[in-house]
């Protein structure tokens, strides 16, 4: 295959290690990195992804954790000109895009073939945050931390795909001011402001303010995006050891010209994405989300070795969809267009208390974490025609443009409480260091889980309660101060699936699923090279739509694979990086013989990334980069009757640092999907989404 061969020639590495390792080399050369890279820059090493907040494990260096992690900083987000977490993890071989918010409702991705749980897998400062079919803007956050795999002990209920934790920007000790203007083809302009500093007696008060406005027409037919973001974080150093913090966050985003997805009828193949007409959306198609959050907390340093925290967060999401499901029913590409229009709403509240400290018992060292948490999640759905049956817009053909509309389309706002979930948890862990090289992790979480599902008449239609205990066990050995060999075992629970409004058994809801993960790995991080490799197996309960169009919960999804990569500083001018993932994902212990042994939908068998970065010695302010990503073919349905083909994309970028009127200015530019490759993505079963087209992006940032 041309894709993997070319990528192999580009270089080897996985972005999860490029962050910390590149920081050491770059700091020596005073170089920062270009757009579309998964890299780091010459800033404080504490911000370079060397540390991760691992929930109930507290804060740890990445190289000292027995799990696969990948941390990206706000500096990298700027270099990538990223607007979503999907953009940030583009060059992680374990991550595959499942949809893009320029053409679909939101940008989403899978990790090792498993989707991220958008009800439980998205966190802000370690606390659950509603992110159902929406994207958190990156500008208010200092880091985005990806924990690959199960998270039952660290974070409680959640899909084994992993956890995406957004760490808010906090007040800076030194005054910080920056203004950024950006442009994206075909006419999207953005303006961003980031201000931080301290004031008052002894600088005891701090602030961090971020404002974003983005507006304009996109490359997609009927495409337009409008996004506004405002966030403010404050803190008060009550004493040298006690700090009180408070923050507020608001985001509103509306995209015109969106599709829910395409579904191809039984027995139909999926055509080449480049052969179909791009103009499949209609003027009535749009998607809008509005999010607001408030958080506060106390952080207390009890002593040099002990630390305590208490925090609370409230978050709300309003979601309005008016987008289409296109059902293709014959080989000629004829389809019916059904527009689903409704509002949904989500409310989350979290309270968490944690104590972390160290002590010795003889020659054995202990790093312990003890904590408790309580959270509620409430979902409100619309009881309307637009949500339950949808509005027929008419018929069309994939290979031609057809204008469709329906004057009866309206957004149903008659909301009712659809579900309420509560979780109360107690957890404790002890990382026992036997010698300077050998340590073990023992962790356990006890959860009281309650879930009620209601009909529009407020009658409980299903109810589930459980009191699970989810353990974590790991053994770690330091081969040197910068390297760790580990073996870990994790259990987790996730909320059961629900039938969609296209299934015959809608609105059936199932109880929680248990998952287990076994992982053996090695990670190392040196000044001029780094590498990691993880061998893993995940067993997860299976939700799927069977051949009778009934949503069922049956059997096990088994994911077995290798996630590996490395980076190498060839010289002061050249660096290569990349990564590979091989995955065997199949259904086991399934009663339906048409599903047993088949590949899991939305899971590629092989992915590869590669990237070359060039920073010429004769022009140090300039950095150029070229990279690519190969994603193997994926099954669309549980019975494996349909597949989307493999694809490869390439990106080109550049970055130039200079001074204008005595101020630091950084110019960035890049072309994503350089060859304008059209491809399909899939993740949820039976649905596919078209890819975005080639896009040019550019920005200028002034710090003053």
XYZ file of C-alpha atoms in Angstrom:
704
model
C 0.000 0.000 0.000
C 1.243 3.445 -0.884
C -0.076 5.039 2.323
C 1.748 2.914 4.904
C 4.932 2.742 2.829
C 5.137 6.476 2.436
C 4.351 7.046 6.093
C 7.016 4.593 7.157
C 9.539 6.556 5.143
C 8.527 9.750 6.889
C 9.500 8.608 10.385
C 8.536 6.823 13.549
C 6.870 8.055 16.753
C 3.736 8.386 18.685
C 2.589 11.815 19.657
C 2.033 10.866 23.280
C 5.796 10.869 23.798
C 6.730 13.622 21.398
C 5.371 16.189 23.817
C 7.774 15.811 26.686
C 10.803 14.642 24.778
C 10.755 17.405 22.191
C 10.489 20.005 24.915
C 13.990 19.220 26.183
C 15.615 19.516 22.767
C 13.606 22.533 21.728
C 14.432 24.389 24.900
C 18.094 24.126 23.978
C 17.536 25.408 20.466
C 14.842 28.021 21.262
C 12.531 26.521 18.648
C 8.781 26.092 18.673
C 6.757 23.840 16.464
C 4.538 24.300 13.437
C 0.881 23.821 12.743
C -0.658 20.351 12.427
C 2.053 18.824 14.619
C 1.614 16.836 17.774
C 4.545 18.469 19.511
C 5.640 20.877 22.224
C 7.523 24.101 22.540
C 10.200 25.808 24.575
C 8.107 26.645 27.596
C 8.042 25.583 31.230
C 8.556 21.789 31.306
C 5.744 21.509 33.819
C 3.398 22.443 31.000
C 4.866 20.062 28.466
C 2.698 17.061 29.173
C 5.215 15.406 31.521
C 2.503 15.416 34.178
C -1.040 14.093 33.988
C -3.937 14.427 36.409
C -5.017 10.797 36.648
C -8.239 11.233 38.615
C -8.108 9.132 41.771
C -4.355 8.668 41.251
C -3.695 12.361 41.675
C -0.992 14.101 39.650
C 1.804 11.928 38.220
C 4.546 12.131 35.633
C 3.426 10.390 32.458
C 6.485 8.159 32.400
C 5.670 6.995 35.954
C 2.103 5.845 35.230
C 1.174 2.260 34.244
C -1.239 3.471 31.563
C -1.099 4.943 28.073
C -1.516 8.718 28.135
C -1.119 11.660 25.777
C -1.093 15.275 26.971
C -1.306 18.353 24.756
C -0.745 21.965 25.846
C -2.331 25.268 24.876
C 0.903 26.108 23.049
C 0.446 23.044 20.888
C -3.176 23.919 20.245
C -2.012 27.242 18.849
C 0.673 25.601 16.728
C -1.888 23.164 15.366
C -4.434 25.944 14.984
C -6.696 23.318 16.503
C -10.259 24.048 17.550
C -11.193 20.586 18.875
C -9.571 17.686 20.692
C -9.840 15.693 17.459
C -7.481 18.220 15.857
C -5.051 17.901 18.769
C -4.774 14.105 18.580
C -4.693 13.882 14.822
C -1.188 12.386 14.791
C -1.719 9.843 17.539
C -1.884 6.479 15.758
C -4.313 5.110 18.371
C -6.817 7.872 17.537
C -9.125 7.698 14.491
C -11.557 10.408 13.490
C -15.198 9.318 13.439
C -16.780 12.642 12.433
C -15.838 16.258 11.769
C -17.818 19.276 12.946
C -17.549 21.036 9.600
C -19.823 18.408 8.009
C -21.351 16.518 10.954
C -22.790 17.480 14.314
C -19.426 17.463 16.052
C -15.843 16.243 15.847
C -15.385 12.883 17.508
C -12.757 10.162 17.580
C -12.153 6.601 18.671
C -9.191 5.394 20.743
C -7.921 1.924 19.849
C -11.204 1.415 18.008
C -13.419 2.446 20.959
C -15.493 5.652 20.921
C -15.096 8.227 23.665
C -18.121 8.281 25.966
C -19.470 11.821 25.545
C -21.711 11.569 28.625
C -19.065 10.254 31.039
C -15.716 10.394 29.238
C -15.329 14.177 28.991
C -13.966 15.955 32.085
C -13.098 19.516 33.044
C -10.456 19.607 35.775
C -11.223 15.950 36.430
C -14.980 16.404 36.863
C -17.724 15.130 34.539
C -18.908 17.606 31.941
C -21.782 17.288 29.426
C -20.412 17.007 25.916
C -23.113 15.125 24.063
C -22.486 15.635 20.350
C -20.609 18.866 20.876
C -17.034 20.106 21.078
C -15.387 21.986 23.891
C -13.418 24.918 22.515
C -9.713 24.666 23.297
C -8.893 28.312 23.972
C -9.889 28.351 27.704
C -7.758 25.300 28.529
C -4.082 24.946 29.446
C -3.952 21.230 28.689
C -5.997 18.432 27.172
C -5.136 15.064 28.695
C -6.025 11.783 27.017
C -6.080 8.615 29.109
C -6.329 5.663 26.739
C -8.407 2.729 27.854
C -10.369 1.948 30.993
C -10.810 4.501 33.743
C -13.078 2.831 36.293
C -10.842 3.378 39.305
C -9.555 6.800 38.245
C -12.837 8.420 37.186
C -15.773 6.057 37.780
C -18.319 5.157 35.096
C -17.136 5.597 31.523
C -16.539 3.853 28.214
C -13.250 1.932 27.893
C -12.345 4.221 24.995
C -10.703 6.538 27.492
C -11.005 9.883 29.241
C -10.462 13.339 27.734
C -9.711 15.752 30.582
C -9.640 19.493 29.855
C -7.515 21.497 32.317
C -8.610 25.125 32.620
C -6.179 27.972 32.209
C -5.475 29.512 35.592
C -4.079 32.923 36.588
C -0.473 33.551 35.599
C 2.094 34.817 38.097
C 3.531 37.201 35.490
C 1.340 39.463 33.350
C 0.305 37.742 30.130
C -1.477 39.340 27.181
C -1.987 38.011 23.671
C -4.222 38.752 20.721
C -4.712 36.316 17.826
C -6.445 36.799 14.489
C -7.066 33.880 12.167
C -8.502 32.913 8.802
C -9.756 29.656 7.324
C -10.895 29.061 3.773
C -13.440 29.850 2.396
C -14.122 32.784 4.678
C -14.006 32.008 8.392
C -12.423 34.788 10.467
C -11.542 34.523 14.153
C -10.404 36.889 16.884
C -9.051 35.717 20.248
C -7.892 37.450 23.431
C -6.009 35.807 26.322
C -5.202 37.894 29.425
C -3.745 36.822 32.762
C -1.986 38.192 35.813
C -2.163 38.995 39.514
C -3.084 42.054 41.606
C -3.742 43.214 45.162
C -1.559 43.062 48.245
C 1.247 40.551 47.703
C -0.446 39.628 44.395
C -2.909 37.475 46.297
C -5.621 37.810 43.633
C -5.241 36.324 40.154
C -7.267 36.272 36.946
C -7.293 34.610 33.514
C -9.667 35.788 30.795
C -10.235 34.226 27.373
C -12.548 35.611 24.687
C -13.133 34.073 21.251
C -15.241 35.030 18.255
C -15.324 32.984 15.041
C -17.650 33.584 12.113
C -17.818 32.898 8.402
C -18.574 30.591 5.502
C -16.810 27.232 5.388
C -15.674 25.190 2.389
C -18.659 22.856 2.728
C -21.848 23.477 0.694
C -24.349 25.577 2.681
C -21.621 25.734 5.336
C -21.358 28.523 7.890
C -19.975 28.534 11.419
C -20.437 30.991 14.257
C -18.708 30.395 17.601
C -18.380 32.553 20.713
C -16.461 31.609 23.854
C -15.887 33.430 27.138
C -14.108 32.089 30.203
C -12.848 33.681 33.404
C -10.798 32.008 36.139
C -10.059 33.762 39.437
C -8.134 32.736 42.542
C -7.439 34.140 45.988
C -4.380 33.046 47.957
C -5.967 33.207 51.387
C -2.718 32.041 52.995
C 0.515 30.716 51.477
C -0.952 27.216 51.867
C -4.667 27.791 51.139
C -6.057 28.926 47.775
C -9.673 29.474 46.766
C -10.528 29.378 43.045
C -13.633 30.122 41.033
C -14.274 29.965 37.287
C -17.001 30.492 34.721
C -17.237 29.239 31.155
C -19.671 29.945 28.300
C -19.690 28.669 24.727
C -22.169 28.878 21.879
C -21.610 27.320 18.474
C -23.867 27.067 15.433
C -23.004 25.309 12.188
C -25.130 25.477 9.046
C -25.004 22.716 6.467
C -24.633 19.697 8.769
C -25.544 16.046 8.273
C -26.415 13.542 10.965
C -25.029 10.849 8.687
C -25.701 8.490 5.808
C -27.121 4.971 6.041
C -26.914 2.495 3.168
C -29.632 -0.123 2.860
C -29.123 -3.861 3.277
C -27.133 -5.392 0.437
C -25.783 -2.061 -0.810
C -22.094 -1.306 -1.069
C -20.708 2.046 0.004
C -19.454 4.023 -3.006
C -16.150 5.830 -3.275
C -16.520 9.046 -1.281
C -14.948 11.069 -4.095
C -17.637 9.950 -6.552
C -20.685 11.353 -4.776
C -21.963 14.905 -4.938
C -20.665 17.131 -2.150
C -23.881 19.136 -1.969
C -26.033 16.787 0.137
C -27.109 19.240 2.850
C -30.180 21.445 2.708
C -30.848 25.060 3.786
C -32.865 23.794 6.767
C -29.904 21.802 8.112
C -28.084 23.298 11.087
C -26.694 22.280 14.462
C -26.350 24.445 17.571
C -25.007 23.902 21.074
C -24.826 26.236 24.050
C -22.825 25.373 27.169
C -22.293 27.065 30.509
C -20.340 26.005 33.573
C -19.440 27.286 37.026
C -16.763 25.797 39.256
C -15.166 26.570 42.582
C -12.688 24.864 44.879
C -10.302 25.003 47.819
C -6.741 23.743 47.608
C -4.852 23.261 50.878
C -1.209 22.252 51.391
C -1.331 20.465 54.728
C 2.425 19.910 54.844
C 5.347 19.280 52.527
C 4.033 15.755 51.919
C 0.260 16.127 52.204
C -2.258 17.996 50.123
C -6.076 18.250 50.220
C -8.664 19.621 47.797
C -12.417 20.187 47.665
C -14.164 21.241 44.466
C -17.627 21.686 42.969
C -18.775 22.087 39.372
C -22.130 22.747 37.722
C -22.473 22.440 33.956
C -25.321 22.698 31.477
C -25.648 21.994 27.767
C -28.472 22.970 25.412
C -28.389 21.116 22.114
C -30.539 21.967 19.078
C -30.335 19.770 16.005
C -31.984 20.292 12.653
C -29.921 17.971 10.516
C -30.645 15.121 8.159
C -30.282 11.369 8.055
C -29.862 10.268 4.453
C -31.022 6.709 3.762
C -29.734 5.280 0.466
C -32.084 2.557 -0.763
C -30.783 1.392 -4.157
C -27.589 0.875 -6.165
C -28.283 3.982 -8.251
C -27.727 6.152 -5.181
C -31.326 7.231 -4.674
C -32.060 8.287 -1.116
C -34.720 9.595 1.235
C -33.858 12.586 3.410
C -35.334 12.712 6.931
C -34.661 15.799 9.010
C -34.635 15.382 12.784
C -35.298 18.654 14.609
C -35.409 18.882 18.389
C -33.846 20.309 21.513
C -32.158 18.277 24.230
C -30.678 19.476 27.495
C -28.185 18.106 30.038
C -27.378 19.168 33.612
C -24.356 17.933 35.571
C -23.248 18.571 39.142
C -20.046 17.259 40.780
C -18.615 17.455 44.284
C -15.184 15.927 44.912
C -12.876 15.787 47.912
C -9.391 14.256 47.845
C -6.315 13.930 50.057
C -2.934 12.924 48.606
C 0.264 12.315 50.535
C 3.439 10.326 51.081
C 4.818 8.396 54.032
C 7.301 5.595 54.730
C 7.006 2.264 56.513
C 10.610 1.361 57.066
C 12.370 1.320 53.714
C 9.079 1.136 51.768
C 7.606 4.387 50.446
C 3.873 4.966 50.027
C 2.083 7.501 47.805
C -1.557 7.365 48.832
C -4.746 8.984 47.563
C -8.062 8.895 49.436
C -11.170 10.545 48.080
C -14.926 10.750 47.736
C -17.184 12.088 45.037
C -20.842 12.641 44.242
C -22.335 13.547 40.886
C -25.728 13.848 39.244
C -26.582 13.773 35.548
C -29.994 14.782 34.223
C -31.058 14.512 30.579
C -34.083 16.222 29.061
C -35.415 15.142 25.665
C -38.020 16.566 23.338
C -41.320 14.740 22.971
C -42.004 15.948 19.458
C -42.445 14.722 15.921
C -39.103 16.200 14.988
C -37.326 13.976 17.530
C -39.350 10.776 17.329
C -40.283 10.496 13.658
C -38.504 13.368 11.955
C -39.688 15.386 8.969
C -39.475 14.013 5.458
C -37.687 16.423 3.124
C -38.166 14.217 0.060
C -35.852 12.176 -2.141
C -32.657 12.806 -4.042
C -29.618 11.127 -5.525
C -26.033 10.898 -4.264
C -24.631 11.922 -7.629
C -26.622 15.124 -8.180
C -27.768 18.186 -6.246
C -31.396 18.369 -5.184
C -33.011 21.230 -3.251
C -35.343 19.804 -0.593
C -37.446 21.470 2.095
C -40.478 20.988 4.326
C -42.483 23.933 5.626
C -43.612 21.891 8.646
C -40.103 21.597 10.084
C -39.929 23.002 13.603
C -37.708 22.462 16.611
C -39.561 20.621 19.363
C -38.947 22.348 22.687
C -41.497 20.437 24.796
C -38.822 18.852 26.945
C -39.324 16.180 29.568
C -36.898 14.544 31.985
C -35.670 11.472 30.106
C -33.158 10.171 32.645
C -31.439 10.927 35.917
C -28.270 9.254 37.121
C -26.484 9.613 40.452
C -23.084 8.292 41.465
C -21.612 8.350 44.971
C -18.070 7.005 45.195
C -15.309 6.290 47.674
C -11.817 5.472 46.422
C -8.308 4.854 47.679
C -4.972 3.953 46.130
C -1.469 3.232 47.315
C 1.576 3.307 45.075
C 4.070 1.223 47.018
C 7.736 1.796 46.166
C 9.711 -1.250 47.260
C 13.029 -0.096 45.788
C 14.210 2.812 43.673
C 13.200 0.752 40.620
C 10.283 -1.494 41.655
C 6.819 -0.268 42.651
C 3.224 -1.499 42.667
C -0.118 0.268 42.419
C -3.170 -0.944 44.328
C -6.409 0.970 43.838
C -10.100 0.403 44.463
C -13.280 2.422 43.919
C -16.683 1.720 45.445
C -19.635 3.299 43.615
C -23.325 3.555 44.395
C -24.910 3.925 40.970
C -28.584 4.763 40.385
C -30.257 5.352 37.021
C -33.898 6.095 36.231
C -35.316 6.432 32.708
C -38.664 8.183 32.251
C -41.344 8.509 29.584
C -43.001 11.855 28.719
C -45.593 11.195 31.413
C -42.864 11.116 34.097
C -43.357 7.370 34.582
C -40.206 5.360 35.265
C -39.815 3.001 32.306
C -36.559 1.414 33.428
C -34.503 1.530 36.569
C -31.065 0.263 37.419
C -29.002 0.338 40.580
C -25.655 -1.233 41.394
C -22.885 -0.970 43.971
C -19.822 -2.100 42.014
C -16.256 -2.291 43.234
C -13.744 -1.575 40.467
C -10.097 -2.425 41.189
C -6.843 -1.408 39.550
C -3.603 -3.355 39.899
C -0.234 -2.536 38.345
C 3.438 -3.397 38.644
C 6.124 -0.934 37.505
C 9.882 -1.291 37.037
C 12.199 1.620 36.242
C 14.874 0.426 33.827
C 16.448 3.878 34.245
C 15.230 7.220 35.672
C 13.557 8.037 32.336
C 12.002 4.680 31.468
C 9.317 2.377 32.885
C 8.192 -1.170 32.141
C 4.697 -1.859 33.463
C 1.844 -4.345 33.584
C -1.638 -3.241 34.627
C -5.160 -4.570 35.093
C -8.204 -2.289 35.210
C -11.950 -2.827 35.494
C -14.620 -0.315 34.591
C -18.353 0.181 34.217
C -20.212 2.291 31.692
C -23.832 3.268 31.225
C -25.735 0.810 29.083
C -26.814 1.741 25.593
C -30.199 2.967 24.407
C -32.040 2.264 21.191
C -32.115 5.200 18.797
C -35.277 6.550 17.236
C -34.475 4.556 14.085
C -34.517 1.207 15.948
C -37.683 -0.904 16.218
C -37.349 -1.164 20.005
C -36.890 2.566 20.660
C -36.652 3.820 23.445
C -35.344 0.655 25.145
C -32.479 1.275 27.591
C -30.071 -1.321 29.012
C -28.141 -1.582 32.290
C -24.429 -0.827 32.757
C -21.726 -2.821 30.990
C -18.558 -4.089 32.666
C -15.188 -3.918 30.913
C -11.758 -5.355 31.693
C -8.371 -4.243 30.404
C -4.989 -5.949 30.477
C -1.963 -3.925 29.363
C 1.787 -4.488 29.266
C 3.951 -1.606 28.142
C 7.208 0.283 28.055
C 7.698 4.052 27.908
C 10.879 6.088 27.811
C 11.624 9.779 27.476
C 15.184 10.968 26.831
C 16.564 14.288 25.667
C 16.991 13.310 22.005
C 14.696 10.346 21.566
C 11.661 8.702 23.071
C 9.534 5.626 22.524
C 6.590 3.730 23.892
C 4.874 0.452 23.174
C 1.752 -1.029 24.743
C 0.216 -4.446 24.232
C -3.391 -4.447 25.360
C -6.608 -6.414 25.522
C -9.995 -4.904 26.335
C -13.168 -6.933 26.862
C -16.324 -4.820 26.707
C -20.018 -5.704 26.706
C -21.532 -5.352 23.234
C -24.356 -2.988 22.229
C -25.347 -3.183 18.571
C -28.212 -3.075 16.094
C -28.914 -6.563 14.789
C -30.034 -7.563 11.319
C -33.679 -7.110 12.393
C -32.997 -3.433 13.233
C -33.364 -4.136 16.943
C -30.879 -2.618 19.374
C -29.540 -5.369 21.652
C -26.977 -5.912 24.392
C -25.306 -9.266 23.910
C -21.871 -10.850 24.165
C -18.450 -9.216 24.251
C -16.351 -6.925 22.100
C -12.715 -7.964 22.364
C -9.987 -5.526 21.348
C -6.456 -6.905 21.191
C -3.612 -4.867 19.792
C -0.299 -3.049 19.830
C 0.003 0.729 20.160
C 3.595 1.833 19.540
C 5.753 4.713 18.436
C 8.807 6.839 18.934
C 10.527 10.055 17.986
C 14.120 10.868 17.150
C 16.052 14.138 16.985
C 18.300 13.428 13.996
C 20.177 16.711 14.240
C 19.648 20.278 15.384
C 17.616 20.797 12.200
C 15.728 17.541 11.620
C 13.317 15.512 13.689
C 11.167 12.534 12.696
C 8.232 11.066 14.547
C 5.321 8.741 13.943
C 3.418 5.783 15.270
C 1.579 2.599 14.400
C -1.346 0.678 15.816
C -2.383 -2.857 14.938
C -5.799 -3.913 16.225
C -7.791 -7.132 16.212
C -11.326 -6.190 17.261
C -13.973 -8.905 17.078
C -17.246 -10.061 18.617
C -17.152 -13.119 20.891
C -19.785 -15.107 22.798
C -22.571 -13.678 20.631
C -25.851 -15.566 20.301
C -26.455 -14.184 16.797
C -24.363 -16.301 14.374
C -24.280 -13.450 11.849
C -22.338 -11.363 14.395
C -20.173 -13.951 16.164
C -16.491 -13.610 15.245
C -17.045 -10.541 13.049
C -14.960 -7.366 13.209
C -16.242 -4.621 15.500
C -17.666 -1.732 13.498
C -15.721 1.530 13.463
C -12.404 -0.101 14.417
C -9.535 0.042 11.888
C -7.214 -2.948 11.799
C -4.131 -0.786 11.163
C -3.180 2.888 11.434
C 0.130 4.686 10.921
C 1.327 8.263 11.301
C 4.535 9.915 10.184
C 5.985 13.391 10.251
C 9.187 15.243 9.356
C 10.010 18.592 10.954
C 12.709 20.931 9.637
C 14.100 23.900 11.541
C 16.991 25.316 9.450
C 20.031 26.539 11.374
C 20.361 29.528 9.052
C 16.780 30.657 9.840
C 15.861 29.523 13.342
C 12.567 31.444 13.553
C 11.178 29.201 10.761
C 9.863 25.657 11.198
C 8.425 23.600 8.338
C 6.657 20.266 8.621
C 5.121 17.585 6.430
C 3.086 14.687 7.800
C 0.556 12.047 6.939
C -1.810 9.522 8.453
C -3.034 6.171 7.157
C -6.242 4.625 8.506
C -7.238 1.108 7.489
C -10.661 0.020 6.333
C -13.481 -0.260 8.879
C -16.685 -2.265 9.162
C -19.824 -0.142 9.161
C -22.248 -2.671 10.645
C -22.038 -5.461 13.219
C -22.594 -8.183 10.592
C -19.731 -6.822 8.428
C -21.829 -6.538 5.289
C -20.501 -3.032 4.603
C -17.035 -1.466 4.889
C -15.540 1.967 4.338
C -12.171 1.771 2.553
C -8.772 2.746 3.925
C -7.520 6.277 3.346
C -4.419 8.407 3.782
C -4.208 12.171 4.273
C -1.275 14.593 4.204
C -0.690 17.983 5.785
C 1.816 20.787 5.239
C 2.547 23.554 7.712
C 4.886 26.356 8.665
C 5.558 28.699 11.552
C 7.620 31.882 11.765
C 8.503 33.872 14.890
C 9.482 37.520 14.676
C 9.116 40.874 16.419
C 6.942 43.769 15.310
C 7.116 47.134 17.063
C 9.036 45.469 19.882
C 6.375 42.797 20.428
C 6.673 39.020 19.891
C 4.651 37.941 16.869
C 4.101 34.374 15.664
C 2.807 33.684 12.158
C 1.344 30.265 11.411
C -0.074 28.714 8.242
C -0.999 25.250 7.078
C -2.953 23.150 4.608
C -4.932 20.246 6.014
C -5.809 17.333 3.717
C -3.284 18.615 1.208
C -4.394 16.362 -1.681
C -8.107 16.966 -1.013
C -8.738 13.288 -0.249
C -12.399 12.395 0.114
C -13.109 9.523 2.504
C -15.736 8.073 4.846
C -15.593 7.811 8.624
C -17.734 5.593 10.853
C -17.999 4.661 14.520
C -21.534 4.057 15.783
C -22.826 1.275 13.557
C -24.716 1.600 10.235
C -23.879 5.301 9.813
C -21.088 6.908 7.809
C -19.973 10.526 7.576
C -18.203 12.283 4.697
C -14.843 13.929 5.285
C -14.099 17.651 5.103
C -12.343 19.028 2.040
C -8.872 20.554 1.775
C -8.628 23.542 4.104
C -6.052 26.328 4.385
C -5.617 27.908 7.818
C -3.507 30.801 9.018
C -3.134 32.983 12.094
C -1.055 35.722 13.673
C -0.488 36.025 17.436
C 0.979 39.049 19.198
C 2.104 38.882 22.835
C 2.533 42.140 24.706
